């Protein structure tokens, strides 16, 4: 069921500084900031040859990233995103195996305009997992 690693998301305390570091120090192809009000984040995607990095910065006071940055003031890995072909089938298979889906349990539209779901980190070795239908 699980497909490619779509991206690794890193929460950052300074989006401009992080983007500049990837652009200049690492020579990466860095995209433009995108606001995602439904998810409470501003994101910048960085294209790597085999996957992407998603820089995450809080958008709004209720952003889920605020608490993460309070606990991790220098930033840190926030989630990994795996591709699946059928997100509802993947969700049903995972919940049958004891995983909990965050939020309503229904997919939301994610940063790439495709349906996404998040799985509870306590059910995945302490790692927040995003599933994206491709
Ligand atoms: Co993501």
PDB file of N, CA and C in Angstrom, residues 14-33 43-48 53 55:
ATOM      1  N   UNK A  14      12.032  30.456  11.732  1.00  0.00           N
ATOM      2  CA  UNK A  14      12.255  31.601  10.836  1.00  0.00           C
ATOM      3  C   UNK A  14      12.236  31.058   9.404  1.00  0.00           C
ATOM      4  N   UNK A  15      11.104  31.264   8.743  1.00  0.00           N
ATOM      5  CA  UNK A  15      10.909  30.663   7.421  1.00  0.00           C
ATOM      6  C   UNK A  15      11.882  31.239   6.394  1.00  0.00           C
ATOM      7  N   UNK A  16      12.070  32.558   6.426  1.00  0.00           N
ATOM      8  CA  UNK A  16      12.970  33.198   5.458  1.00  0.00           C
ATOM      9  C   UNK A  16      14.399  32.694   5.622  1.00  0.00           C
ATOM     10  N   UNK A  17      14.833  32.601   6.880  1.00  0.00           N
ATOM     11  CA  UNK A  17      16.205  32.160   7.146  1.00  0.00           C
ATOM     12  C   UNK A  17      16.400  30.718   6.704  1.00  0.00           C
ATOM     13  N   UNK A  18      15.400  29.878   6.968  1.00  0.00           N
ATOM     14  CA  UNK A  18      15.519  28.465   6.580  1.00  0.00           C
ATOM     15  C   UNK A  18      15.552  28.335   5.059  1.00  0.00           C
ATOM     16  N   UNK A  19      14.678  29.082   4.371  1.00  0.00           N
ATOM     17  CA  UNK A  19      14.644  29.016   2.909  1.00  0.00           C
ATOM     18  C   UNK A  19      15.971  29.500   2.332  1.00  0.00           C
ATOM     19  N   UNK A  20      16.503  30.567   2.917  1.00  0.00           N
ATOM     20  CA  UNK A  20      17.769  31.116   2.422  1.00  0.00           C
ATOM     21  C   UNK A  20      18.904  30.117   2.630  1.00  0.00           C
ATOM     22  N   UNK A  21      18.881  29.409   3.750  1.00  0.00           N
ATOM     23  CA  UNK A  21      19.935  28.434   4.010  1.00  0.00           C
ATOM     24  C   UNK A  21      19.901  27.294   2.986  1.00  0.00           C
ATOM     25  N   UNK A  22      18.690  26.784   2.718  1.00  0.00           N
ATOM     26  CA  UNK A  22      18.591  25.701   1.732  1.00  0.00           C
ATOM     27  C   UNK A  22      18.992  26.204   0.343  1.00  0.00           C
ATOM     28  N   UNK A  23      18.644  27.467   0.038  1.00  0.00           N
ATOM     29  CA  UNK A  23      18.926  28.007  -1.291  1.00  0.00           C
ATOM     30  C   UNK A  23      20.421  28.230  -1.474  1.00  0.00           C
ATOM     31  N   UNK A  24      21.050  28.850  -0.455  1.00  0.00           N
ATOM     32  CA  UNK A  24      22.436  29.277  -0.641  1.00  0.00           C
ATOM     33  C   UNK A  24      23.425  28.231  -0.135  1.00  0.00           C
ATOM     34  N   UNK A  25      23.295  27.810   1.114  1.00  0.00           N
ATOM     35  CA  UNK A  25      24.285  26.874   1.668  1.00  0.00           C
ATOM     36  C   UNK A  25      24.174  25.503   1.017  1.00  0.00           C
ATOM     37  N   UNK A  26      22.940  25.048   0.744  1.00  0.00           N
ATOM     38  CA  UNK A  26      22.766  23.713   0.175  1.00  0.00           C
ATOM     39  C   UNK A  26      22.558  23.740  -1.340  1.00  0.00           C
ATOM     40  N   UNK A  27      22.319  24.916  -1.888  1.00  0.00           N
ATOM     41  CA  UNK A  27      22.119  24.999  -3.339  1.00  0.00           C
ATOM     42  C   UNK A  27      20.866  24.309  -3.820  1.00  0.00           C
ATOM     43  N   UNK A  28      19.819  24.296  -3.002  1.00  0.00           N
ATOM     44  CA  UNK A  28      18.589  23.589  -3.351  1.00  0.00           C
ATOM     45  C   UNK A  28      17.647  24.498  -4.135  1.00  0.00           C
ATOM     46  N   UNK A  29      16.703  23.836  -4.829  1.00  0.00           N
ATOM     47  CA  UNK A  29      15.648  24.550  -5.559  1.00  0.00           C
ATOM     48  C   UNK A  29      14.508  24.812  -4.570  1.00  0.00           C
ATOM     49  N   UNK A  30      14.365  26.063  -4.179  1.00  0.00           N
ATOM     50  CA  UNK A  30      13.433  26.438  -3.108  1.00  0.00           C
ATOM     51  C   UNK A  30      12.245  27.162  -3.715  1.00  0.00           C
ATOM     52  N   UNK A  31      11.042  26.733  -3.362  1.00  0.00           N
ATOM     53  CA  UNK A  31       9.824  27.341  -3.891  1.00  0.00           C
ATOM     54  C   UNK A  31       9.425  28.602  -3.140  1.00  0.00           C
ATOM     55  N   UNK A  32       8.260  29.117  -3.496  1.00  0.00           N
ATOM     56  CA  UNK A  32       7.724  30.326  -2.859  1.00  0.00           C
ATOM     57  C   UNK A  32       6.863  29.927  -1.659  1.00  0.00           C
ATOM     58  N   UNK A  33       6.757  30.830  -0.658  1.00  0.00           N
ATOM     59  CA  UNK A  33       5.872  30.532   0.477  1.00  0.00           C
ATOM     60  C   UNK A  33       4.413  30.436   0.025  1.00  0.00           C
ATOM     61  N   UNK A  43       3.894  27.255   4.127  1.00  0.00           N
ATOM     62  CA  UNK A  43       4.873  26.231   3.737  1.00  0.00           C
ATOM     63  C   UNK A  43       5.734  26.729   2.589  1.00  0.00           C
ATOM     64  N   UNK A  44       6.932  26.209   2.563  1.00  0.00           N
ATOM     65  CA  UNK A  44       7.809  26.356   1.395  1.00  0.00           C
ATOM     66  C   UNK A  44       8.285  24.958   1.043  1.00  0.00           C
ATOM     67  N   UNK A  45       8.117  24.589  -0.212  1.00  0.00           N
ATOM     68  CA  UNK A  45       8.618  23.289  -0.658  1.00  0.00           C
ATOM     69  C   UNK A  45       9.979  23.426  -1.313  1.00  0.00           C
ATOM     70  N   UNK A  46      10.820  22.465  -1.016  1.00  0.00           N
ATOM     71  CA  UNK A  46      12.171  22.402  -1.567  1.00  0.00           C
ATOM     72  C   UNK A  46      12.272  21.096  -2.336  1.00  0.00           C
ATOM     73  N   UNK A  47      12.617  21.192  -3.603  1.00  0.00           N
ATOM     74  CA  UNK A  47      12.721  19.988  -4.442  1.00  0.00           C
ATOM     75  C   UNK A  47      14.109  19.388  -4.320  1.00  0.00           C
ATOM     76  N   UNK A  48      14.144  18.128  -3.926  1.00  0.00           N
ATOM     77  CA  UNK A  48      15.385  17.365  -3.953  1.00  0.00           C
ATOM     78  C   UNK A  48      15.251  16.331  -5.069  1.00  0.00           C
ATOM     79  N   UNK A  53      11.430  18.564   0.697  1.00  0.00           N
ATOM     80  CA  UNK A  53      11.399  19.033   2.080  1.00  0.00           C
ATOM     81  C   UNK A  53      10.305  20.092   2.144  1.00  0.00           C
ATOM     82  N   UNK A  55       9.150  23.065   4.452  1.00  0.00           N
ATOM     83  CA  UNK A  55       9.403  23.926   5.609  1.00  0.00           C
ATOM     84  C   UNK A  55       8.051  24.437   6.092  1.00  0.00           C
TER      85      UNK A  55
END
